[in-house]
Amino acid sequence: MPAFVTALAPAGEAWTDNRAHHLALIEQLRAIESRTEATSARSAPRFAKRGQLLPRERAGLLFDAGTPFLQLSTLAGFLLDVNDPAKSVAGGGCIAGIGRISGTTCMIVVDDSGIEAGALQHMGLEKFQRAQQIALENRLPFVHLVESAGANLTRYRVEDFVSGGSHYARLARHSAAGLPVLTLVHGSATAGGAYMPGMSDYVVMVRERARAFLAGPPLLRAATGEIATEEDLGGAAMHATVSGLAEYLAEDDADGIRILRELVGHLGWQRFEATLPAGRAPLYPSDDLLGLMPRDGRKPLDMREVIARLVDGSELLEFKAGYGPGTVCAHADVHGMPVGILTNNGPLDPAGSVKATHFIQACCQSGIPLLYLQNTTGYIVGTESERGGMIKHGSKMIQAVACASVPQVTVQCGASFGAGNYGMCGRGFSPRFLFTWPNARTAVMGAEQAATTMAIVMEDSARAKGREPDRAQIDGLRGMITATFERQTSAFYTSGRLLDDGVIDPRDTRHVLGFVLSLFRRAERVALRPLDFGVARP
């Protein structure tokens, strides 16, 4: 395939300004993530006194040394605890991601019991269920390190109680699909949390630390008047010798992780693994992505420049290059794996929509995964485009995206506005993975357009009633709408609400794509042995 020849030079005031802007956003991202880690680490003296490892220390021992770990949804819950970006603690109270244990790629969730004793958070609930969905779609064993104080009753939400039930349904379906579910209990697993080990295929519990009961001593006493110790009611030794809830009894956290690693190793899932192909490096450095992506999202950019920094040898074979050129479709390889790429050099118009539909269907025919690099203001509007069948052709594209039979992954690189978010496989279309760059912005439309639209509506409404528009009222509404839209379009804001699977440094995009594309390939190799039911303990 022909190599793309860049038209950009890494120099000049605009390039320098763009790069500085993106570096500042990346620094802000790392500061938010570091605040979460530091908050958890402040519990170190308490954990040390109990002879326990911190959650991130547990995770570090669990993974195979020197292997990649794709952490997901690090900003979950950002700005939902406090409305102050400098104080909000993100992460949803758990660590989730994909890594290797004893040579087996697994989905791992670690309760962050260093923060509020691992109490359940609203976005932590959604983050956990998203991890379950990713594990099922990509045929990954599910590993959970449990230590949670359960629900914080002072922040009780009935919707969390009701939707939380799908945790257990998903675990049952995961096991029934032929995918192992493994749980290591480090501390408390109370009430609904007790069903986490109960719904697992294999359970390891740490002696004198792990607890699992439907009602702890205070609730038991309140409900029945019975008085019992935690150890008698739900201790690890009792569950390993009396109830049969635990298969393995560990002496401490490190021993529990050793047992879990040995267990994963003996399940034999390493047979589905393969070395990640390297592919040829792009001709242009990934650092260029910071300089070429405009700080002002309204400025145009040839997105082929972005593709050239992501794909092997910067080679791309553009599909229908002269037809609907505002929509770019191209074949390329990432880390030696073929992929069909769709991106935007302008609004999605009728011709571009028809081209994208054709391209998506052709990739499905050949089993080629699809990559969407979003940078769009949406589908084009106007008399000409409406008469040209914009709704009809745009709907064809949306149907193709919704019904595509191959794995799809989306990266929001810049603008993601209007129905363009849908047509380019936004969150509502359930791509296997969706990642966001720190500069990306998402909304039904731009803040200025929203404010102007409402101003025009108010002016027309006033004149229809025979009155002159109230300029002060209209200006006030403009300011309010602009502020509302600007606040909610930020990548950090949307990621805090789990509208993606994580904000990533643009320079890491090629590695992330290579990782997830290898997951798609691995999933095809996995031969499942589905059951009628999840594995039930005797």
Coordinates of C-alpha atoms in Angstrom, one line a residue:
M1 CA 0.0 0.0 0.0
P2 CA 1.2 3.6 -0.6
A3 CA 2.7 5.4 2.4
F4 CA 1.0 8.7 3.3
V5 CA 3.2 11.7 2.7
T6 CA 2.6 14.3 5.4
A7 CA 1.9 17.9 4.5
L8 CA 2.7 19.1 8.0
A9 CA 6.0 20.2 9.5
P10 CA 6.5 20.0 13.3
A11 CA 7.3 23.6 13.7
G12 CA 5.6 27.0 13.9
E13 CA 3.5 28.9 16.5
A14 CA 0.3 26.9 15.9
W15 CA 2.1 23.6 16.3
T16 CA 3.8 24.7 19.5
D17 CA 0.6 26.1 20.9
N18 CA -1.4 22.9 20.1
R19 CA 1.3 20.8 21.7
A20 CA 1.4 22.9 24.9
H21 CA -2.4 22.7 25.1
H22 CA -2.5 18.9 24.8
L23 CA 0.4 18.4 27.3
A24 CA -1.5 20.5 29.8
L25 CA -4.6 18.4 29.4
I26 CA -2.5 15.2 29.8
E27 CA -0.9 16.6 32.9
Q28 CA -4.4 17.3 34.3
L29 CA -5.5 13.7 33.5
R30 CA -2.5 12.3 35.3
A31 CA -3.1 14.6 38.3
I32 CA -6.6 13.3 38.6
E33 CA -5.4 9.7 38.4
S34 CA -2.6 10.3 40.9
R35 CA -5.0 11.9 43.4
T36 CA -7.0 8.7 43.4
E37 CA -3.9 6.6 44.0
A38 CA -2.6 9.0 46.7
T39 CA -6.0 8.9 48.5
S40 CA -5.9 5.1 48.5
A41 CA -2.3 5.1 49.6
R42 CA -3.1 7.2 52.7
S43 CA -4.6 4.0 54.2
A44 CA -1.2 2.3 54.1
P45 CA -0.6 2.5 57.9
R46 CA -4.0 0.9 58.6
F47 CA -3.4 -1.9 56.1
A48 CA 0.1 -2.5 57.4
K49 CA -1.2 -2.8 61.0
R50 CA -3.6 -5.5 59.8
G51 CA -0.9 -7.3 57.8
Q52 CA -2.6 -6.5 54.5
L53 CA -1.4 -5.2 51.1
L54 CA -2.9 -2.1 49.5
P55 CA -5.2 -2.7 46.5
R56 CA -2.6 -1.6 44.0
E57 CA 0.0 -3.7 45.6
R58 CA -2.3 -6.7 45.3
A59 CA -2.8 -5.9 41.6
G60 CA 0.9 -5.6 41.1
L61 CA 1.5 -9.1 42.5
L62 CA -1.3 -10.5 40.5
F63 CA -0.1 -9.6 37.0
D64 CA 2.7 -11.3 35.1
A65 CA 5.8 -9.2 35.3
G66 CA 6.6 -7.0 32.3
T67 CA 3.2 -7.6 30.6
P68 CA 0.9 -4.8 29.6
F69 CA -2.2 -3.8 31.6
L70 CA -4.9 -1.8 29.9
Q71 CA -6.6 0.1 32.8
L72 CA -10.2 1.1 32.1
S73 CA -12.4 4.0 33.2
T74 CA -9.9 5.7 35.5
L75 CA -12.1 8.8 35.6
A76 CA -15.3 7.0 36.6
G77 CA -17.2 9.2 39.0
F78 CA -15.2 12.4 38.4
L79 CA -17.1 15.5 39.6
L80 CA -19.9 13.3 40.9
D81 CA -18.6 13.3 44.5
V82 CA -17.7 17.0 44.7
N83 CA -18.1 19.6 42.0
D84 CA -14.5 20.7 42.2
P85 CA -12.0 19.4 39.7
A86 CA -9.2 20.0 42.1
K87 CA -10.7 17.8 44.8
S88 CA -12.8 15.1 43.1
V89 CA -11.6 11.6 43.7
A90 CA -12.2 9.5 40.5
G91 CA -12.2 5.8 39.8
G92 CA -15.5 4.6 41.2
G93 CA -13.9 2.9 44.1
C94 CA -12.3 0.1 42.1
I95 CA -9.5 -0.7 39.7
A96 CA -10.5 -2.4 36.4
G97 CA -8.6 -3.5 33.4
I98 CA -7.2 -6.3 31.2
G99 CA -3.9 -8.0 32.0
R100 CA -2.1 -11.3 32.1
I101 CA -2.2 -13.7 35.0
S102 CA 0.0 -16.9 34.6
G103 CA 0.1 -16.4 30.9
T104 CA -3.7 -15.9 30.6
T105 CA -5.4 -12.7 29.5
C106 CA -8.1 -11.8 32.1
M107 CA -10.5 -9.1 33.1
I108 CA -9.5 -8.0 36.5
V109 CA -11.5 -5.9 39.0
V110 CA -9.9 -4.9 42.3
D111 CA -12.0 -3.3 45.0
D112 CA -10.1 -0.1 46.2
S113 CA -10.6 -0.6 49.9
G114 CA -8.1 2.1 50.6
I115 CA -10.9 4.6 49.7
E116 CA -13.9 4.6 52.0
A117 CA -13.2 1.0 52.9
G118 CA -14.2 0.0 49.4
A119 CA -17.8 1.2 49.9
L120 CA -19.9 0.9 46.7
Q121 CA -20.1 4.0 44.6
H122 CA -22.7 4.7 42.0
M123 CA -20.3 4.9 39.0
G124 CA -18.3 2.0 40.5
L125 CA -21.4 -0.1 40.0
E126 CA -21.6 0.9 36.3
K127 CA -17.8 0.5 35.9
F128 CA -18.0 -3.1 37.3
Q129 CA -20.9 -4.0 35.0
R130 CA -19.0 -2.4 32.0
A131 CA -16.0 -4.6 32.9
Q132 CA -18.3 -7.6 32.9
Q133 CA -19.7 -6.7 29.5
I134 CA -16.2 -6.3 28.0
A135 CA -15.1 -9.6 29.5
L136 CA -18.0 -11.5 28.0
E137 CA -17.7 -9.9 24.6
N138 CA -14.0 -10.6 24.4
R139 CA -14.2 -14.1 26.0
L140 CA -12.0 -13.3 29.0
P141 CA -11.9 -15.0 32.4
F142 CA -13.2 -12.7 35.1
V143 CA -11.0 -12.2 38.3
H144 CA -12.3 -10.1 41.2
L145 CA -10.2 -9.2 44.3
V146 CA -12.9 -8.4 46.9
E147 CA -12.8 -6.2 50.0
S148 CA -15.7 -3.9 50.3
A149 CA -17.7 -2.3 53.1
G150 CA -20.8 -2.7 50.9
A151 CA -23.2 0.1 50.2
N152 CA -22.8 3.5 52.0
L153 CA -26.2 3.7 53.6
T154 CA -25.9 7.5 54.0
R155 CA -25.8 7.7 50.2
Y156 CA -28.4 5.1 49.5
R157 CA -30.0 5.1 46.0
V158 CA -32.8 2.6 45.3
E159 CA -31.8 2.5 41.6
D160 CA -28.3 1.2 42.6
F161 CA -29.9 -1.5 44.7
V162 CA -32.1 -2.6 41.8
S163 CA -29.5 -2.4 39.0
G164 CA -26.9 -3.9 41.2
G165 CA -28.7 -7.2 40.9
S166 CA -27.4 -7.5 37.3
H167 CA -23.9 -8.1 38.8
Y168 CA -25.0 -11.5 39.8
A169 CA -27.0 -12.3 36.7
R170 CA -23.9 -11.3 34.6
L171 CA -21.6 -13.5 36.7
A172 CA -24.0 -16.5 36.2
R173 CA -24.2 -15.9 32.4
H174 CA -20.4 -15.5 32.3
S175 CA -19.9 -18.9 33.9
A176 CA -22.6 -20.5 31.8
A177 CA -20.9 -19.2 28.7
G178 CA -17.9 -21.3 29.6
L179 CA -15.8 -18.4 31.0
P180 CA -14.3 -18.9 34.5
V181 CA -15.1 -16.5 37.3
L182 CA -12.6 -16.4 40.1
T183 CA -12.7 -14.4 43.3
L184 CA -10.2 -13.7 46.0
V185 CA -11.7 -12.3 49.2
H186 CA -9.3 -10.2 51.2
G187 CA -11.7 -8.6 53.6
S188 CA -15.4 -7.9 54.0
A189 CA -18.0 -9.2 51.5
T190 CA -21.3 -8.3 53.1
A191 CA -24.9 -8.6 52.2
G192 CA -25.2 -8.3 48.4
G193 CA -21.4 -8.4 48.2
A194 CA -21.5 -11.9 49.7
Y195 CA -23.0 -13.1 46.4
M196 CA -19.8 -12.1 44.6
P197 CA -17.9 -15.2 45.9
G198 CA -21.2 -17.1 46.0
M199 CA -21.6 -16.7 42.2
S200 CA -18.0 -17.5 41.4
D201 CA -16.6 -20.8 40.1
Y202 CA -13.5 -20.6 42.3
V203 CA -13.1 -18.8 45.7
V204 CA -10.0 -18.1 47.7
M205 CA -10.4 -16.5 51.1
V206 CA -7.7 -15.0 53.4
R207 CA -7.7 -16.5 56.9
E208 CA -8.8 -14.2 59.8
R209 CA -9.3 -11.3 57.3
A210 CA -12.0 -12.4 54.8
R211 CA -15.6 -12.2 55.9
A212 CA -18.7 -13.2 53.9
F213 CA -22.2 -13.0 55.3
L214 CA -25.6 -11.9 54.2
A215 CA -26.1 -10.0 57.5
G216 CA -23.2 -8.8 59.6
P217 CA -23.3 -8.9 63.4
P218 CA -25.0 -5.5 63.8
L219 CA -27.8 -6.2 61.2
L220 CA -28.2 -9.8 62.5
R221 CA -28.7 -8.5 66.0
A222 CA -31.1 -5.8 64.8
A223 CA -33.1 -8.2 62.7
T224 CA -33.2 -11.3 64.9
G225 CA -31.6 -10.5 68.3
E226 CA -28.9 -13.1 67.7
I227 CA -25.4 -12.2 68.8
A228 CA -22.5 -13.7 66.8
T229 CA -18.9 -12.9 66.1
E230 CA -17.8 -12.1 62.5
E231 CA -15.5 -15.2 62.5
D232 CA -18.3 -17.6 63.5
L233 CA -20.8 -15.9 61.2
G234 CA -18.7 -15.7 58.1
G235 CA -15.0 -16.1 58.6
A236 CA -12.7 -17.6 56.0
A237 CA -12.0 -20.8 58.0
M238 CA -15.7 -21.4 58.6
H239 CA -16.4 -21.1 54.9
A240 CA -13.5 -23.3 53.9
T241 CA -14.4 -26.1 56.4
V242 CA -18.1 -25.8 57.1
S243 CA -20.2 -23.9 54.5
G244 CA -18.1 -24.9 51.5
L245 CA -18.2 -21.3 50.1
A246 CA -14.4 -21.2 49.8
E247 CA -12.2 -23.8 47.9
Y248 CA -8.9 -22.4 49.1
L249 CA -7.8 -20.9 52.4
A250 CA -4.9 -18.4 52.2
E251 CA -2.7 -17.3 55.1
D252 CA -2.4 -13.6 53.9
D253 CA -2.9 -11.4 50.9
A254 CA 0.3 -12.5 49.1
D255 CA -0.5 -16.2 49.7
G256 CA -4.0 -15.6 48.3
I257 CA -2.6 -14.1 45.2
R258 CA -0.1 -17.0 44.8
I259 CA -3.0 -19.5 45.0
L260 CA -5.1 -17.5 42.5
R261 CA -2.2 -17.3 40.1
E262 CA -1.5 -21.0 40.4
L263 CA -5.2 -21.7 39.9
V264 CA -5.4 -19.6 36.7
G265 CA -2.3 -21.3 35.4
H266 CA -3.9 -24.8 35.9
L267 CA -7.1 -23.9 34.0
G268 CA -5.1 -24.1 30.8
W269 CA -6.4 -20.9 29.1
Q270 CA -2.8 -20.1 28.0
R271 CA -3.5 -22.2 24.9
F272 CA -5.6 -19.4 23.4
E273 CA -2.8 -16.8 23.8
A274 CA -0.4 -15.5 21.1
T275 CA 2.3 -12.9 20.9
L276 CA 1.2 -9.5 19.9
P277 CA 2.4 -8.8 16.4
A278 CA 4.8 -5.8 16.2
G279 CA 4.1 -4.6 12.7
R280 CA 6.2 -1.8 11.1
A281 CA 6.4 1.5 13.0
P282 CA 4.7 4.5 11.4
L283 CA 7.0 6.8 9.4
Y284 CA 6.1 9.7 11.7
P285 CA 6.4 9.9 15.5
S286 CA 3.4 9.7 17.7
D287 CA 4.4 12.9 19.4
D288 CA 3.3 14.7 16.3
L289 CA -0.3 14.0 17.3
L290 CA 0.0 16.7 20.0
G291 CA 1.1 19.3 17.6
L292 CA -1.1 18.6 14.6
M293 CA -4.4 18.3 16.4
P294 CA -5.8 21.9 16.6
R295 CA -6.4 23.4 20.0
D296 CA -9.5 25.0 18.5
G297 CA -11.7 22.2 17.5
R298 CA -13.3 24.4 14.8
K299 CA -10.1 24.5 12.8
P300 CA -10.0 21.9 10.0
L301 CA -7.5 19.0 10.0
D302 CA -6.8 16.3 7.4
M303 CA -7.4 13.3 9.6
R304 CA -5.2 11.2 7.3
E305 CA -2.4 12.9 9.1
V306 CA -3.6 11.2 12.3
I307 CA -4.0 7.8 10.6
A308 CA -0.4 8.1 9.3
R309 CA 0.8 8.3 12.9
L310 CA -1.1 5.2 14.0
V311 CA -0.8 2.6 11.2
D312 CA 2.0 0.3 10.1
G313 CA 4.5 2.1 7.8
S314 CA 2.1 5.0 7.6
E315 CA 0.5 3.1 4.7
L316 CA -3.2 3.4 4.0
L317 CA -5.3 2.4 1.0
E318 CA -8.0 5.0 0.7
F319 CA -11.4 3.7 -0.4
K320 CA -13.4 5.9 -2.9
A321 CA -11.0 8.8 -2.3
G322 CA -12.7 11.1 -4.8
Y323 CA -16.2 10.3 -3.8
G324 CA -17.6 12.0 -0.7
P325 CA -14.1 13.1 0.3
G326 CA -15.3 14.7 3.6
T327 CA -15.6 11.1 4.9
V328 CA -12.3 9.2 4.8
C329 CA -12.4 5.4 4.6
A330 CA -9.2 3.4 4.4
H331 CA -7.7 -0.1 4.7
A332 CA -4.5 -0.3 6.9
D333 CA -2.7 -2.4 9.4
V334 CA -2.0 -1.8 13.1
H335 CA 0.6 -4.0 14.7
G336 CA 0.4 -6.3 11.7
M337 CA -3.4 -6.7 12.0
P338 CA -5.8 -5.4 9.3
V339 CA -8.3 -2.8 10.2
G340 CA -10.9 -0.7 8.3
I341 CA -10.7 3.0 9.3
L342 CA -13.4 5.6 9.1
T343 CA -12.8 9.3 10.0
N344 CA -13.9 12.8 9.1
N345 CA -12.5 15.6 7.1
G346 CA -15.7 17.5 7.3
P347 CA -19.4 17.0 8.0
L348 CA -21.0 13.7 7.0
D349 CA -22.8 14.3 3.7
P350 CA -25.0 12.1 1.5
A351 CA -22.1 10.8 -0.6
G352 CA -19.8 10.2 2.4
S353 CA -22.6 8.4 4.2
V354 CA -23.2 6.1 1.2
K355 CA -19.4 5.5 0.9
A356 CA -19.2 4.7 4.6
T357 CA -22.1 2.2 4.4
H358 CA -20.4 0.4 1.5
F359 CA -17.1 0.3 3.3
I360 CA -18.6 -1.0 6.6
Q361 CA -20.5 -3.8 4.8
A362 CA -17.4 -4.7 2.7
C363 CA -15.2 -5.0 5.9
C364 CA -17.9 -7.2 7.5
Q365 CA -17.8 -9.4 4.4
S366 CA -14.1 -10.0 5.0
G367 CA -14.1 -10.1 8.8
I368 CA -12.0 -6.9 9.2
P369 CA -12.5 -5.0 12.5
L370 CA -13.6 -1.4 12.2
L371 CA -11.9 1.7 13.7
Y372 CA -13.7 5.0 13.9
L373 CA -11.6 8.1 14.5
Q374 CA -14.2 10.7 15.4
N375 CA -13.7 14.3 14.5
T376 CA -17.0 15.5 13.2
T377 CA -19.5 18.3 13.7
G378 CA -22.2 15.8 12.6
Y379 CA -24.3 15.2 9.5
I380 CA -24.5 18.2 7.1
V381 CA -27.6 20.4 7.1
G382 CA -29.2 22.6 4.5
T383 CA -31.6 22.6 1.6
E384 CA -29.2 21.0 -0.8
S385 CA -28.3 18.1 1.5
E386 CA -31.9 17.5 2.6
R387 CA -33.0 17.3 -1.1
G388 CA -30.0 15.1 -1.7
G389 CA -31.4 12.5 0.8
M390 CA -29.3 13.2 3.8
I391 CA -31.7 11.6 6.2
K392 CA -32.1 8.5 4.0
H393 CA -28.4 8.0 3.3
G394 CA -27.4 8.9 6.9
S395 CA -29.8 6.3 8.1
K396 CA -28.2 3.7 5.9
M397 CA -24.9 4.5 7.5
I398 CA -26.3 4.3 11.0
Q399 CA -27.9 1.0 10.2
A400 CA -24.6 -0.4 9.0
V401 CA -22.8 0.8 12.1
A402 CA -25.5 -0.7 14.4
C403 CA -25.6 -4.0 12.6
A404 CA -21.9 -4.5 11.8
S405 CA -20.9 -8.1 12.4
V406 CA -17.2 -7.4 13.2
P407 CA -15.7 -5.9 16.3
Q408 CA -15.7 -2.1 16.3
V409 CA -13.5 0.3 18.3
T410 CA -13.9 4.1 18.5
V411 CA -11.5 6.8 19.4
Q412 CA -12.9 10.3 19.9
C413 CA -10.0 12.4 18.7
G414 CA -11.7 15.8 18.4
A415 CA -15.3 16.9 17.9
S416 CA -18.1 14.4 18.4
F417 CA -21.2 16.5 17.8
G418 CA -24.8 15.7 16.9
A419 CA -25.8 12.6 15.1
G420 CA -22.2 12.3 14.0
N421 CA -21.5 10.8 17.4
Y422 CA -24.0 8.1 16.5
G423 CA -23.0 7.5 12.9
M424 CA -19.4 7.2 13.9
C425 CA -20.1 4.5 16.4
G426 CA -20.5 6.5 19.6
R427 CA -21.3 4.9 23.0
G428 CA -24.9 4.4 22.2
F429 CA -23.9 2.0 19.4
S430 CA -21.9 -0.3 21.8
P431 CA -18.4 -0.5 20.2
R432 CA -16.3 -3.2 21.8
F433 CA -14.1 -0.3 23.2
L434 CA -14.4 3.5 23.1
F435 CA -11.5 5.7 24.1
T436 CA -11.2 9.5 24.2
W437 CA -8.4 12.0 23.8
P438 CA -8.2 14.7 26.5
N439 CA -9.1 17.4 24.0
A440 CA -12.2 15.7 22.6
R441 CA -15.5 17.3 23.0
T442 CA -19.0 15.7 22.9
A443 CA -22.4 17.3 22.7
V444 CA -25.6 17.3 20.7
M445 CA -24.2 20.5 19.1
G446 CA -21.6 23.2 19.8
A447 CA -22.3 25.6 22.7
E448 CA -22.6 28.6 20.4
Q449 CA -25.0 26.9 18.1
A450 CA -27.2 25.8 21.0
A451 CA -27.3 29.3 22.4
T452 CA -28.0 30.9 19.1
T453 CA -30.7 28.3 18.3
M454 CA -32.5 29.1 21.5
A455 CA -32.1 32.8 21.0
I456 CA -33.7 32.6 17.5
V457 CA -36.5 30.6 19.0
M458 CA -37.1 33.1 21.7
E459 CA -37.0 36.0 19.2
D460 CA -39.4 34.4 16.8
S461 CA -41.8 33.5 19.7
A462 CA -41.9 37.0 21.0
R463 CA -42.5 38.5 17.5
A464 CA -45.3 35.9 16.9
K465 CA -47.0 37.3 20.0
G466 CA -46.6 40.9 18.8
R467 CA -43.8 41.8 21.2
E468 CA -40.2 42.9 20.8
P469 CA -37.7 40.3 22.0
D470 CA -36.3 41.0 25.5
R471 CA -32.6 41.3 24.8
A472 CA -31.5 41.1 28.4
Q473 CA -33.4 37.9 28.9
I474 CA -32.1 36.4 25.6
D475 CA -28.5 37.3 26.5
G476 CA -28.9 35.8 29.9
L477 CA -30.3 32.6 28.3
R478 CA -27.4 32.6 25.9
G479 CA -24.9 32.7 28.8
M480 CA -26.6 30.0 30.7
I481 CA -26.8 27.6 27.7
T482 CA -23.2 28.3 26.7
A483 CA -22.0 27.6 30.2
T484 CA -24.1 24.4 30.5
F485 CA -22.8 23.0 27.2
E486 CA -19.2 24.0 27.8
R487 CA -19.2 22.3 31.2
Q488 CA -20.6 19.0 29.8
T489 CA -18.6 18.7 26.6
S490 CA -15.3 18.1 28.3
A491 CA -13.7 14.7 27.9
F492 CA -13.1 14.6 31.6
Y493 CA -16.7 15.3 32.3
T494 CA -18.1 12.7 29.9
S495 CA -15.5 10.1 31.0
G496 CA -16.6 10.7 34.7
R497 CA -20.0 9.5 33.6
L498 CA -18.6 6.4 31.9
L499 CA -19.4 7.5 28.4
D500 CA -16.1 6.0 27.3
D501 CA -13.7 3.3 28.5
G502 CA -11.1 5.8 29.4
V503 CA -9.2 9.0 28.4
I504 CA -5.9 8.1 26.9
D505 CA -2.8 10.1 25.9
P506 CA -2.9 10.4 22.1
R507 CA 0.6 9.2 21.9
D508 CA -0.5 5.8 23.4
T509 CA -3.2 5.3 20.8
R510 CA -1.3 2.9 18.5
H511 CA -0.4 0.7 21.5
V512 CA -3.9 0.7 22.8
L513 CA -5.3 -0.2 19.4
G514 CA -2.8 -3.0 19.0
F515 CA -3.8 -4.4 22.4
V516 CA -7.6 -4.4 21.7
L517 CA -7.2 -5.7 18.2
S518 CA -5.2 -8.6 19.6
L519 CA -8.0 -9.2 22.0
F520 CA -10.4 -9.5 19.1
R521 CA -8.2 -12.1 17.5
R522 CA -7.8 -14.0 20.7
A523 CA -11.5 -14.1 21.2
E524 CA -11.9 -15.8 17.8
R525 CA -9.4 -18.5 19.0
V526 CA -11.2 -19.2 22.3
A527 CA -13.2 -22.4 22.1
L528 CA -16.0 -22.1 24.7
R529 CA -17.7 -25.0 26.5
P530 CA -21.0 -23.4 27.4
L531 CA -23.2 -24.8 30.2
D532 CA -26.9 -24.7 30.8
F533 CA -26.2 -23.0 34.1
G534 CA -23.3 -21.3 35.9
V535 CA -21.2 -23.7 38.0
A536 CA -23.1 -24.1 41.3
R537 CA -21.3 -25.1 44.5
P538 CA -22.6 -28.2 46.4

